[in-house]
mmCIF file of C-alpha atoms in Angstrom:
data_model
loop_
_atom_site.group_PDB
_atom_site.id
_atom_site.type_symbol
_atom_site.label_atom_id
_atom_site.label_comp_id
_atom_site.label_asym_id
_atom_site.label_seq_id
_atom_site.Cartn_x
_atom_site.Cartn_y
_atom_site.Cartn_z
ATOM 1 C CA MET A 1 -26.071 12.010 35.405
ATOM 2 C CA THR A 2 -24.588 13.063 32.061
ATOM 3 C CA THR A 3 -22.599 10.629 29.936
ATOM 4 C CA TYR A 4 -19.577 11.958 28.073
ATOM 5 C CA ALA A 5 -17.835 10.188 25.202
ATOM 6 C CA ILE A 6 -14.046 10.591 25.211
ATOM 7 C CA GLY A 7 -11.766 10.141 22.218
ATOM 8 C CA ASP A 8 -8.650 8.016 21.764
ATOM 9 C CA VAL A 9 -6.396 8.313 24.831
ATOM 10 C CA HIS A 10 -3.470 6.184 23.581
ATOM 11 C CA GLY A 11 -1.768 6.083 26.962
ATOM 12 C CA CYS A 12 -1.835 9.869 27.451
ATOM 13 C CA ASN A 13 -2.983 9.510 31.033
ATOM 14 C CA GLY A 14 -1.794 12.929 32.196
ATOM 15 C CA THR A 15 -3.961 14.654 29.599
ATOM 16 C CA LEU A 16 -6.875 12.388 30.478
ATOM 17 C CA LYS A 17 -6.695 13.273 34.166
ATOM 18 C CA GLU A 18 -6.549 16.984 33.368
ATOM 19 C CA LEU A 19 -9.567 16.649 31.071
ATOM 20 C CA LEU A 20 -11.550 14.815 33.737
ATOM 21 C CA LYS A 21 -10.918 17.670 36.195
ATOM 22 C CA GLN A 22 -13.018 19.943 33.982
ATOM 23 C CA MET A 23 -16.042 17.673 34.039
ATOM 24 C CA PRO A 24 -18.836 17.095 36.580
ATOM 25 C CA GLN A 25 -17.726 14.568 39.183
ATOM 26 C CA ASP A 26 -20.889 12.483 38.899
ATOM 27 C CA SER A 27 -20.528 12.006 35.133
ATOM 28 C CA LYS A 28 -20.507 8.687 33.328
ATOM 29 C CA PHE A 29 -18.048 8.063 30.512
ATOM 30 C CA LEU A 30 -17.914 6.200 27.234
ATOM 31 C CA PHE A 31 -14.321 5.797 26.066
ATOM 32 C CA ILE A 32 -14.328 5.323 22.337
ATOM 33 C CA GLY A 33 -11.431 2.812 22.250
ATOM 34 C CA ASP A 34 -7.640 2.902 21.888
ATOM 35 C CA ILE A 35 -7.123 3.724 25.539
ATOM 36 C CA ILE A 36 -3.734 2.037 25.324
ATOM 37 C CA ASN A 37 -0.585 1.951 23.190
ATOM 38 C CA ARG A 38 1.820 4.341 21.488
ATOM 39 C CA GLY A 39 1.587 6.924 24.303
ATOM 40 C CA PRO A 40 3.750 6.831 27.461
ATOM 41 C CA LYS A 41 1.355 5.636 30.175
ATOM 42 C CA SER A 42 -0.870 2.849 28.928
ATOM 43 C CA LEU A 43 -0.967 1.040 32.266
ATOM 44 C CA GLU A 44 -1.824 4.243 34.137
ATOM 45 C CA ALA A 45 -4.622 4.963 31.664
ATOM 46 C CA LEU A 46 -6.122 1.562 32.427
ATOM 47 C CA ARG A 47 -5.826 2.308 36.141
ATOM 48 C CA THR A 48 -7.732 5.558 35.616
ATOM 49 C CA LEU A 49 -10.572 3.631 33.978
ATOM 50 C CA GLN A 50 -10.526 1.052 36.747
ATOM 51 C CA SER A 51 -10.860 3.789 39.361
ATOM 52 C CA MET A 52 -14.132 4.900 37.757
ATOM 53 C CA GLY A 53 -15.774 1.533 38.240
ATOM 54 C CA SER A 54 -19.193 1.251 36.631
ATOM 55 C CA ARG A 55 -19.126 4.932 35.609
ATOM 56 C CA ALA A 56 -16.784 4.085 32.718
ATOM 57 C CA THR A 57 -17.425 1.943 29.657
ATOM 58 C CA CYS A 58 -14.718 1.433 27.058
ATOM 59 C CA LEU A 59 -15.061 0.166 23.516
ATOM 60 C CA LEU A 60 -12.486 -2.129 22.006
ATOM 61 C CA GLY A 61 -10.287 -0.303 19.551
ATOM 62 C CA ASN A 62 -7.789 -1.740 17.113
ATOM 63 C CA HIS A 63 -4.980 -1.202 19.627
ATOM 64 C CA GLU A 64 -6.748 -3.213 22.341
ATOM 65 C CA LEU A 65 -7.313 -6.034 19.853
ATOM 66 C CA HIS A 66 -3.658 -5.861 18.838
ATOM 67 C CA PHE A 67 -2.672 -6.049 22.505
ATOM 68 C CA LEU A 68 -4.822 -9.122 23.116
ATOM 69 C CA ALA A 69 -3.244 -10.833 20.112
ATOM 70 C CA VAL A 70 0.254 -9.931 21.333
ATOM 71 C CA THR A 71 -0.448 -11.535 24.710
ATOM 72 C CA CYS A 72 -1.207 -14.821 22.938
ATOM 73 C CA GLY A 73 1.780 -14.708 20.637
ATOM 74 C CA GLU A 74 -0.499 -14.209 17.626
ATOM 75 C CA ARG A 75 0.996 -10.826 16.700
ATOM 76 C CA GLU A 76 4.446 -9.320 17.113
ATOM 77 C CA MET A 77 5.077 -6.294 19.282
ATOM 78 C CA HIS A 78 5.714 -3.252 17.077
ATOM 79 C CA PRO A 79 8.781 -1.103 17.879
ATOM 80 C CA SER A 80 6.495 1.851 18.658
ATOM 81 C CA ASP A 81 4.187 -0.153 20.946
ATOM 82 C CA THR A 82 4.055 0.813 24.618
ATOM 83 C CA LEU A 83 2.388 -2.349 25.870
ATOM 84 C CA GLN A 84 5.167 -4.002 27.851
ATOM 85 C CA GLU A 85 4.298 -2.183 31.065
ATOM 86 C CA ILE A 86 0.846 -3.780 31.009
ATOM 87 C CA LEU A 87 2.334 -7.227 30.433
ATOM 88 C CA ASP A 88 4.751 -6.633 33.334
ATOM 89 C CA ALA A 89 2.019 -5.550 35.758
ATOM 90 C CA PRO A 90 1.406 -7.926 38.695
ATOM 91 C CA ASP A 91 -2.245 -8.211 37.664
ATOM 92 C CA ALA A 92 -1.547 -8.504 33.933
ATOM 93 C CA GLN A 93 -3.826 -11.509 33.467
ATOM 94 C CA GLU A 94 -6.688 -9.744 35.222
ATOM 95 C CA LEU A 95 -6.210 -6.723 32.954
ATOM 96 C CA ILE A 96 -6.189 -8.952 29.867
ATOM 97 C CA ASP A 97 -9.379 -10.687 30.962
ATOM 98 C CA TRP A 98 -11.007 -7.325 31.722
ATOM 99 C CA ILE A 99 -10.093 -5.785 28.359
ATOM 100 C CA ARG A 100 -11.531 -8.705 26.424
ATOM 101 C CA THR A 101 -14.931 -8.085 28.051
ATOM 102 C CA TRP A 102 -15.143 -4.575 26.596
ATOM 103 C CA PRO A 103 -17.885 -4.100 23.971
ATOM 104 C CA MET A 104 -17.329 -3.492 20.278
ATOM 105 C CA ALA A 105 -20.292 -1.106 19.918
ATOM 106 C CA VAL A 106 -22.884 0.391 22.251
ATOM 107 C CA GLU A 107 -25.985 2.549 22.193
ATOM 108 C CA VAL A 108 -26.131 5.263 24.852
ATOM 109 C CA ASN A 109 -28.818 7.945 25.132
ATOM 110 C CA GLY A 110 -29.773 7.411 21.492
ATOM 111 C CA PHE A 111 -26.147 7.691 20.299
ATOM 112 C CA LEU A 112 -24.391 4.809 18.593
ATOM 113 C CA GLY A 113 -20.798 4.456 19.746
ATOM 114 C CA VAL A 114 -18.179 2.662 17.621
ATOM 115 C CA HIS A 115 -14.418 2.911 17.599
ATOM 116 C CA ALA A 116 -13.946 3.611 13.888
ATOM 117 C CA ALA A 117 -17.100 3.280 11.786
ATOM 118 C CA CYS A 118 -20.327 1.462 11.082
ATOM 119 C CA HIS A 119 -21.045 -0.236 7.776
ATOM 120 C CA TRP A 120 -23.227 1.702 5.357
ATOM 121 C CA SER A 121 -25.631 -1.264 5.032
ATOM 122 C CA TRP A 122 -26.041 -1.884 8.790
ATOM 123 C CA SER A 123 -28.815 -0.475 10.932
ATOM 124 C CA VAL A 124 -28.128 0.317 14.588
ATOM 125 C CA ARG A 125 -29.716 -2.969 15.585
ATOM 126 C CA LYS A 126 -27.604 -4.938 13.124
ATOM 127 C CA THR A 127 -24.436 -3.101 14.155
ATOM 128 C CA LEU A 128 -24.972 -4.059 17.792
ATOM 129 C CA LYS A 129 -25.889 -7.629 16.879
ATOM 130 C CA LEU A 130 -22.799 -8.146 14.727
ATOM 131 C CA ALA A 131 -20.597 -6.484 17.332
ATOM 132 C CA HIS A 132 -21.906 -8.994 19.873
ATOM 133 C CA GLU A 133 -20.746 -11.881 17.696
ATOM 134 C CA VAL A 134 -17.150 -10.680 18.065
ATOM 135 C CA GLU A 135 -17.674 -9.969 21.762
ATOM 136 C CA GLU A 136 -18.791 -13.549 22.329
ATOM 137 C CA CYS A 137 -15.685 -14.837 20.568
ATOM 138 C CA LEU A 138 -13.376 -12.727 22.736
ATOM 139 C CA ARG A 139 -15.166 -13.684 25.957
ATOM 140 C CA ALA A 140 -15.065 -17.420 25.270
ATOM 141 C CA LYS A 141 -12.790 -19.698 27.292
ATOM 142 C CA ASP A 142 -10.800 -20.617 24.186
ATOM 143 C CA TRP A 143 -10.443 -17.018 22.957
ATOM 144 C CA GLU A 144 -6.659 -17.370 22.688
ATOM 145 C CA LYS A 145 -7.129 -19.869 19.855
ATOM 146 C CA SER A 146 -9.361 -17.445 17.958
ATOM 147 C CA ILE A 147 -7.844 -13.996 18.382
ATOM 148 C CA GLY A 148 -5.253 -14.370 15.633
ATOM 149 C CA LYS A 149 -7.961 -15.203 13.106
ATOM 150 C CA LEU A 150 -9.622 -11.815 13.580
ATOM 151 C CA PHE A 151 -6.889 -9.986 11.642
ATOM 152 C CA GLY A 152 -6.816 -9.648 7.867
ATOM 153 C CA LYS A 153 -8.292 -7.500 5.085
ATOM 154 C CA THR A 154 -11.604 -9.307 4.669
ATOM 155 C CA GLN A 155 -14.406 -7.174 3.220
ATOM 156 C CA TRP A 156 -17.927 -7.368 4.586
ATOM 157 C CA GLU A 157 -20.508 -9.105 2.440
ATOM 158 C CA HIS A 158 -23.833 -10.704 3.182
ATOM 159 C CA GLY A 159 -23.627 -14.406 3.918
ATOM 160 C CA LEU A 160 -20.112 -14.488 5.365
ATOM 161 C CA LYS A 161 -19.636 -17.166 8.016
ATOM 162 C CA GLY A 162 -17.072 -18.233 10.584
ATOM 163 C CA TYR A 163 -13.874 -16.298 11.065
ATOM 164 C CA LYS A 164 -14.234 -14.457 7.742
ATOM 165 C CA ARG A 165 -17.451 -12.969 9.104
ATOM 166 C CA LEU A 166 -15.879 -12.001 12.431
ATOM 167 C CA ARG A 167 -12.816 -10.583 10.682
ATOM 168 C CA ALA A 168 -14.949 -8.392 8.442
ATOM 169 C CA ILE A 169 -16.957 -7.116 11.429
ATOM 170 C CA VAL A 170 -13.731 -6.219 13.234
ATOM 171 C CA ASN A 171 -12.492 -4.373 10.147
ATOM 172 C CA VAL A 172 -15.665 -2.311 9.887
ATOM 173 C CA LEU A 173 -15.843 -1.372 13.555
ATOM 174 C CA THR A 174 -12.149 -0.775 14.290
ATOM 175 C CA ARG A 175 -10.291 -0.019 11.045
ATOM 176 C CA THR A 176 -12.511 1.831 8.568
ATOM 177 C CA ARG A 177 -11.955 5.407 7.460
ATOM 178 C CA TYR A 178 -12.724 5.409 3.746
ATOM 179 C CA LEU A 179 -14.832 3.396 1.338
ATOM 180 C CA THR A 180 -14.485 2.896 -2.389
ATOM 181 C CA ALA A 181 -17.334 3.770 -4.737
ATOM 182 C CA ASN A 182 -18.666 0.207 -4.503
ATOM 183 C CA GLY A 183 -18.724 0.323 -0.697
ATOM 184 C CA ASP A 184 -15.578 -1.687 0.032
ATOM 185 C CA MET A 185 -13.271 -0.665 2.864
ATOM 186 C CA ASP A 186 -9.988 1.004 1.975
ATOM 187 C CA PHE A 187 -7.218 -0.130 4.335
ATOM 188 C CA LYS A 188 -4.506 2.367 3.379
ATOM 189 C CA ALA A 189 -5.694 5.983 3.406
ATOM 190 C CA LYS A 190 -5.315 7.742 6.772
ATOM 191 C CA LEU A 191 -5.191 11.456 5.976
ATOM 192 C CA ASN A 192 -8.107 13.883 6.042
ATOM 193 C CA PRO A 193 -10.432 14.135 3.022
ATOM 194 C CA GLU A 194 -8.765 17.304 1.711
ATOM 195 C CA GLU A 195 -5.477 15.398 1.356
ATOM 196 C CA THR A 196 -6.948 12.151 0.019
ATOM 197 C CA ASP A 197 -7.877 10.931 -3.447
ATOM 198 C CA SER A 198 -11.432 12.133 -4.118
ATOM 199 C CA SER A 199 -12.404 8.668 -5.373
ATOM 200 C CA LEU A 200 -12.408 7.518 -1.745
ATOM 201 C CA ILE A 201 -15.472 8.355 0.341
ATOM 202 C CA PRO A 202 -15.400 8.974 4.110
ATOM 203 C CA TRP A 203 -17.481 6.154 5.593
ATOM 204 C CA TYR A 204 -20.018 8.538 7.143
ATOM 205 C CA MET A 205 -20.710 10.183 3.754
ATOM 206 C CA TYR A 206 -21.440 6.986 1.849
ATOM 207 C CA PRO A 207 -24.830 7.254 0.062
ATOM 208 C CA GLY A 208 -27.659 5.353 1.689
ATOM 209 C CA ARG A 209 -25.925 4.726 5.028
ATOM 210 C CA LYS A 210 -28.591 3.204 7.254
ATOM 211 C CA THR A 211 -27.376 4.972 10.415
ATOM 212 C CA ALA A 212 -27.523 8.429 8.809
ATOM 213 C CA ASP A 213 -30.446 9.493 11.016
ATOM 214 C CA ILE A 214 -28.761 8.328 14.235
ATOM 215 C CA PRO A 215 -26.053 10.338 16.034
ATOM 216 C CA VAL A 216 -22.807 8.345 15.851
ATOM 217 C CA VAL A 217 -19.721 8.973 17.993
ATOM 218 C CA PHE A 218 -16.410 7.514 16.876
ATOM 219 C CA GLY A 219 -12.651 7.920 17.079
ATOM 220 C CA HIS A 220 -9.719 6.241 15.310
ATOM 221 C CA TRP A 221 -9.167 9.010 12.738
ATOM 222 C CA SER A 222 -6.795 11.559 14.264
ATOM 223 C CA THR A 223 -6.207 13.493 11.036
ATOM 224 C CA LEU A 224 -9.932 14.090 10.614
ATOM 225 C CA GLY A 225 -10.423 16.180 13.730
ATOM 226 C CA ILE A 226 -13.892 17.562 14.501
ATOM 227 C CA VAL A 227 -16.173 17.305 11.472
ATOM 228 C CA ASN A 228 -19.222 19.361 10.606
ATOM 229 C CA TYR A 229 -21.560 16.704 9.252
ATOM 230 C CA PRO A 230 -25.108 15.781 10.345
ATOM 231 C CA ASN A 231 -25.273 13.223 13.170
ATOM 232 C CA VAL A 232 -21.532 12.541 13.025
ATOM 233 C CA TYR A 233 -19.364 13.254 16.076
ATOM 234 C CA SER A 234 -15.661 12.506 15.656
ATOM 235 C CA LEU A 235 -13.651 12.385 18.872
ATOM 236 C CA ASP A 236 -10.049 11.524 18.003
ATOM 237 C CA THR A 237 -8.455 14.951 17.946
ATOM 238 C CA GLY A 238 -4.894 13.667 17.933
ATOM 239 C CA CYS A 239 -3.906 13.741 21.591
ATOM 240 C CA LEU A 240 -1.146 11.239 20.851
ATOM 241 C CA TRP A 241 0.271 13.500 18.141
ATOM 242 C CA GLY A 242 0.304 16.757 20.073
ATOM 243 C CA GLY A 243 -3.348 17.681 19.515
ATOM 244 C CA SER A 244 -6.065 17.575 22.147
ATOM 245 C CA LEU A 245 -8.145 15.034 24.022
ATOM 246 C CA THR A 246 -11.843 15.689 23.485
ATOM 247 C CA ALA A 247 -14.977 14.810 25.447
ATOM 248 C CA ARG A 248 -18.516 15.379 24.212
ATOM 249 C CA SER A 249 -21.744 14.991 26.159
ATOM 250 C CA LEU A 250 -24.143 12.457 24.693
ATOM 251 C CA THR A 251 -26.965 14.941 24.489
ATOM 252 C CA ILE A 252 -28.034 17.282 21.704
ATOM 253 C CA PRO A 253 -26.871 20.024 21.730
ATOM 254 C CA SER A 254 -23.634 18.591 23.093
ATOM 255 C CA LYS A 255 -21.243 20.180 25.539
ATOM 256 C CA ILE A 256 -17.594 19.722 24.573
ATOM 257 C CA PHE A 257 -14.493 19.685 26.778
ATOM 258 C CA THR A 258 -10.947 19.611 25.399
ATOM 259 C CA GLU A 259 -7.501 19.374 26.937
ATOM 260 C CA LYS A 260 -4.322 20.171 25.036
ATOM 261 C CA SER A 261 -2.005 17.168 24.929
ATOM 262 C CA LEU A 262 0.614 16.971 27.646
ATOM 263 C CA GLU A 263 2.326 13.929 26.177
ATOM 264 C CA GLY A 264 1.870 14.109 22.406
ATOM 265 C CA VAL A 265 4.955 12.954 20.567
ATOM 266 C CA SER A 266 4.653 15.262 17.553
ATOM 267 C CA PRO A 267 2.169 17.547 15.793
ATOM 268 C CA TRP A 268 -0.010 16.238 12.942
#
Protein backbone atom coordinates (compact mmCIF):
# COMPACT_ATOMS: atom_id res chain seq x y z
CA MET A 1 0.00 0.00 0.00
CA THR A 2 1.61 3.24 -1.18
CA THR A 3 1.47 6.39 0.93
CA TYR A 4 1.02 9.70 -0.85
CA ALA A 5 1.68 13.11 0.68
CA ILE A 6 -0.79 15.80 -0.41
CA GLY A 7 -0.20 19.54 -0.27
CA ASP A 8 -2.27 22.33 1.26
CA VAL A 9 -5.96 21.84 0.43
CA HIS A 10 -7.33 25.04 2.03
CA GLY A 11 -10.94 23.97 1.69
CA CYS A 12 -10.67 23.18 -2.04
CA ASN A 13 -12.58 19.94 -1.61
CA GLY A 14 -13.69 19.64 -5.24
CA THR A 15 -10.09 19.66 -6.43
CA LEU A 16 -9.14 17.20 -3.70
CA LYS A 17 -11.81 14.71 -4.75
CA GLU A 18 -10.76 14.96 -8.39
CA LEU A 19 -7.12 14.39 -7.42
CA LEU A 20 -8.03 11.33 -5.36
CA LYS A 21 -9.80 9.80 -8.37
CA GLN A 22 -6.44 9.55 -10.13
CA MET A 23 -4.82 7.57 -7.35
CA PRO A 24 -4.90 3.88 -6.37
CA GLN A 25 -7.92 3.18 -4.19
CA ASP A 26 -5.93 1.31 -1.55
CA SER A 27 -3.50 4.19 -1.00
CA LYS A 28 -2.70 5.80 2.32
CA PHE A 29 -2.38 9.56 2.60
CA LEU A 30 -0.37 12.10 4.53
CA PHE A 31 -1.97 15.54 4.31
CA ILE A 32 0.68 18.13 4.92
CA GLY A 33 -1.57 20.55 6.86
CA ASP A 34 -3.82 23.53 6.09
CA ILE A 35 -6.70 21.32 5.05
CA ILE A 36 -9.06 24.10 6.09
CA ASN A 37 -9.61 27.84 5.68
CA ARG A 38 -9.61 30.49 2.96
CA GLY A 39 -11.11 28.12 0.35
CA PRO A 40 -14.87 27.54 -0.08
CA LYS A 41 -15.44 24.08 1.43
CA SER A 42 -13.47 23.62 4.62
CA LEU A 43 -16.12 21.47 6.29
CA GLU A 44 -16.42 19.23 3.23
CA ALA A 45 -12.64 18.82 3.13
CA LEU A 46 -12.72 17.58 6.72
CA ARG A 47 -15.52 15.18 5.78
CA THR A 48 -13.36 13.81 2.96
CA LEU A 49 -10.57 13.08 5.44
CA GLN A 50 -13.02 11.50 7.86
CA SER A 51 -14.28 9.18 5.13
CA MET A 52 -10.76 7.79 4.70
CA GLY A 53 -10.54 6.64 8.29
CA SER A 54 -7.13 5.30 9.26
CA ARG A 55 -5.86 5.64 5.67
CA ALA A 56 -5.45 9.40 6.18
CA THR A 57 -3.11 11.26 8.53
CA CYS A 58 -3.10 15.04 8.63
CA LEU A 59 -0.48 17.35 10.08
CA LEU A 60 -1.45 20.49 11.92
CA GLY A 61 -0.84 23.56 9.82
CA ASN A 62 -0.95 27.18 10.86
CA HIS A 63 -4.57 27.44 9.72
CA GLU A 64 -5.68 24.53 11.92
CA LEU A 65 -3.92 26.12 14.89
CA HIS A 66 -5.59 29.44 14.09
CA PHE A 67 -8.95 27.67 13.95
CA LEU A 68 -8.44 26.03 17.34
CA ALA A 69 -7.56 29.40 18.84
CA VAL A 70 -10.64 31.00 17.27
CA THR A 71 -12.88 28.36 18.84
CA CYS A 72 -11.59 29.38 22.28
CA GLY A 73 -11.89 33.09 21.71
CA GLU A 74 -8.09 33.45 21.75
CA ARG A 75 -7.89 34.80 18.19
CA GLU A 76 -10.26 36.84 16.06
CA MET A 77 -11.80 35.49 12.89
CA HIS A 78 -10.15 37.13 9.87
CA PRO A 79 -12.45 38.57 7.17
CA SER A 80 -11.04 36.07 4.65
CA ASP A 81 -11.48 33.05 6.96
CA THR A 82 -13.92 30.35 5.89
CA LEU A 83 -14.21 28.63 9.25
CA GLN A 84 -17.76 29.46 10.29
CA GLU A 85 -19.25 26.44 8.53
CA ILE A 86 -17.15 24.16 10.74
CA LEU A 87 -18.25 26.00 13.87
CA ASP A 88 -21.89 25.70 12.73
CA ALA A 89 -21.67 21.96 12.08
CA PRO A 90 -23.77 19.76 14.41
CA ASP A 91 -20.63 17.86 15.40
CA ALA A 92 -18.42 20.94 15.70
CA GLN A 93 -17.02 19.94 19.09
CA GLU A 94 -16.12 16.48 17.81
CA LEU A 95 -14.32 18.05 14.85
CA ILE A 96 -12.43 20.41 17.15
CA ASP A 97 -11.37 17.55 19.40
CA TRP A 98 -10.32 15.49 16.37
CA ILE A 99 -8.24 18.28 14.82
CA ARG A 100 -6.32 18.88 18.03
CA THR A 101 -5.14 15.24 17.98
CA TRP A 102 -3.40 15.70 14.63
CA PRO A 103 0.41 15.46 14.77
CA MET A 104 2.83 18.32 14.21
CA ALA A 105 5.44 16.16 12.43
CA VAL A 106 5.69 12.54 11.34
CA GLU A 107 8.13 10.10 9.79
CA VAL A 108 6.70 7.89 7.05
CA ASN A 109 8.70 5.47 4.90
CA GLY A 110 11.91 7.32 5.74
CA PHE A 111 10.41 10.72 4.85
CA LEU A 112 10.04 13.47 7.42
CA GLY A 113 6.75 15.32 7.06
CA VAL A 114 6.28 18.85 8.43
CA HIS A 115 3.83 21.56 7.49
CA ALA A 116 6.33 24.36 6.87
CA ALA A 117 9.92 23.55 7.85
CA CYS A 118 12.30 21.89 10.26
CA HIS A 119 14.93 23.81 12.19
CA TRP A 120 18.45 23.68 10.78
CA SER A 121 19.83 22.48 14.15
CA TRP A 122 17.27 19.69 14.68
CA SER A 123 17.77 16.07 13.72
CA VAL A 124 14.76 13.99 12.68
CA ARG A 125 14.59 12.51 16.16
CA LYS A 126 14.68 15.93 17.80
CA THR A 127 12.10 17.32 15.37
CA LEU A 128 9.65 14.55 16.27
CA LYS A 129 10.38 14.90 19.98
CA LEU A 130 9.81 18.66 20.01
CA ALA A 131 6.70 18.29 17.87
CA HIS A 132 5.33 15.88 20.47
CA GLU A 133 5.70 18.52 23.18
CA VAL A 134 3.22 20.73 21.33
CA GLU A 135 0.98 17.75 20.58
CA GLU A 136 0.76 16.95 24.28
CA CYS A 137 -0.22 20.53 25.04
CA LEU A 138 -3.01 20.49 22.46
CA ARG A 139 -4.32 17.10 23.60
CA ALA A 140 -4.46 18.05 27.28
CA LYS A 141 -7.80 18.56 29.02
CA ASP A 142 -7.00 22.22 29.68
CA TRP A 143 -5.79 22.93 26.13
CA GLU A 144 -8.17 25.88 25.79
CA LYS A 145 -6.17 27.75 28.44
CA SER A 146 -2.93 27.17 26.55
CA ILE A 147 -3.72 27.60 22.86
CA GLY A 148 -3.50 31.39 22.86
CA LYS A 149 0.02 31.25 24.28
CA LEU A 150 1.31 29.36 21.24
CA PHE A 151 1.18 32.46 19.01
CA GLY A 152 3.94 35.05 18.82
CA LYS A 153 7.28 35.65 17.08
CA THR A 154 9.51 33.74 19.48
CA GLN A 155 12.77 32.47 17.96
CA TRP A 156 14.09 29.02 18.74
CA GLU A 157 17.10 28.80 21.01
CA HIS A 158 18.53 26.07 23.16
CA GLY A 159 17.29 26.11 26.73
CA LEU A 160 13.88 27.67 26.11
CA LYS A 161 11.22 26.50 28.55
CA GLY A 162 7.47 26.71 29.02
CA TYR A 163 5.29 28.49 26.52
CA LYS A 164 8.23 30.30 24.91
CA ARG A 165 9.61 26.88 23.98
CA LEU A 166 6.28 25.64 22.61
CA ARG A 167 5.74 28.89 20.73
CA ALA A 168 9.13 28.65 19.05
CA ILE A 169 8.48 25.02 18.05
CA VAL A 170 5.16 26.02 16.51
CA ASN A 171 6.87 28.82 14.59
CA VAL A 172 9.49 26.49 13.15
CA LEU A 173 7.07 23.75 12.12
CA THR A 174 4.17 25.86 10.83
CA ARG A 175 5.41 29.33 9.87
CA THR A 176 8.98 29.22 8.56
CA ARG A 177 9.97 29.99 4.99
CA TYR A 178 13.20 31.97 5.27
CA LEU A 179 16.05 32.31 7.73
CA THR A 180 18.46 35.16 8.30
CA ALA A 181 22.20 34.61 8.06
CA ASN A 182 22.37 33.87 11.80
CA GLY A 183 19.65 31.22 11.54
CA ASP A 184 16.72 33.21 12.91
CA MET A 185 13.27 32.83 11.37
CA ASP A 186 11.99 35.63 9.17
CA PHE A 187 8.25 36.15 9.68
CA LYS A 188 7.52 38.49 6.77
CA ALA A 189 8.85 37.22 3.43
CA LYS A 190 6.41 35.01 1.50
CA LEU A 191 7.48 35.24 -2.14
CA ASN A 192 9.75 32.83 -3.99
CA PRO A 193 13.54 33.18 -3.69
CA GLU A 194 13.87 34.94 -7.06
CA GLU A 195 11.65 37.76 -5.78
CA THR A 196 13.10 37.96 -2.27
CA ASP A 197 16.06 39.79 -0.76
CA SER A 198 19.11 37.55 -1.26
CA SER A 199 20.14 38.08 2.37
CA LEU A 200 17.31 35.72 3.36
CA ILE A 201 17.96 31.99 3.02
CA PRO A 202 15.26 29.40 2.25
CA TRP A 203 15.13 27.19 5.34
CA TYR A 204 16.06 24.04 3.40
CA MET A 205 19.24 25.68 2.05
CA TYR A 206 20.63 26.80 5.40
CA PRO A 207 24.23 25.54 5.83
CA GLY A 208 24.64 22.59 8.15
CA ARG A 209 20.95 21.63 8.32
CA LYS A 210 20.87 18.35 10.21
CA THR A 211 18.02 16.88 8.13
CA ALA A 212 19.82 17.49 4.83
CA ASP A 213 20.33 13.76 4.23
CA ILE A 214 16.67 12.90 4.94
CA PRO A 215 13.87 13.42 2.40
CA VAL A 216 11.53 16.10 3.77
CA VAL A 217 8.01 16.80 2.50
CA PHE A 218 6.39 20.12 3.37
CA GLY A 219 3.80 22.65 2.27
CA HIS A 220 2.88 26.16 3.45
CA TRP A 221 4.82 28.01 0.73
CA SER A 222 2.51 28.41 -2.27
CA THR A 223 4.78 30.83 -4.15
CA LEU A 224 7.66 28.36 -4.04
CA GLY A 225 6.03 25.66 -6.12
CA ILE A 226 7.99 22.47 -6.87
CA VAL A 227 11.68 22.92 -6.08
CA ASN A 228 14.66 21.09 -7.51
CA TYR A 229 16.80 20.61 -4.42
CA PRO A 230 18.22 17.40 -2.90
CA ASN A 231 15.88 15.62 -0.47
CA VAL A 232 13.39 18.50 -0.48
CA TYR A 233 9.83 17.91 -1.70
CA SER A 234 7.55 20.95 -1.63
CA LEU A 235 3.85 20.22 -2.00
CA ASP A 236 1.95 23.51 -1.78
CA THR A 237 1.45 24.33 -5.44
CA GLY A 238 -1.11 27.05 -4.83
CA CYS A 239 -4.42 25.26 -5.23
CA LEU A 240 -6.10 28.03 -3.25
CA TRP A 241 -4.72 30.66 -5.62
CA GLY A 242 -5.66 29.02 -8.91
CA GLY A 243 -2.67 26.66 -9.12
CA SER A 244 -2.80 22.91 -8.62
CA LEU A 245 -3.17 20.40 -5.82
CA THR A 246 -0.22 18.02 -5.76
CA ALA A 247 0.30 14.51 -4.40
CA ARG A 248 3.65 12.74 -4.26
CA SER A 249 4.32 9.12 -3.36
CA LEU A 250 6.60 8.66 -0.37
CA THR A 251 9.01 6.49 -2.29
CA ILE A 252 12.12 7.37 -4.28
CA PRO A 253 11.74 7.89 -7.19
CA SER A 254 8.37 9.46 -6.43
CA LYS A 255 5.24 9.34 -8.53
CA ILE A 256 3.44 12.69 -8.71
CA PHE A 257 -0.24 13.43 -9.33
CA THR A 258 -1.61 16.94 -9.85
CA GLU A 259 -5.06 18.41 -10.31
CA LYS A 260 -5.67 21.92 -11.60
CA SER A 261 -7.60 23.99 -9.08
CA LEU A 262 -11.36 24.05 -9.47
CA GLU A 263 -11.89 26.62 -6.74
CA GLY A 264 -8.81 28.84 -6.68
CA VAL A 265 -9.70 32.45 -6.04
CA SER A 266 -6.94 34.04 -8.14
CA PRO A 267 -3.65 33.20 -9.86
CA TRP A 268 -0.32 33.71 -8.06
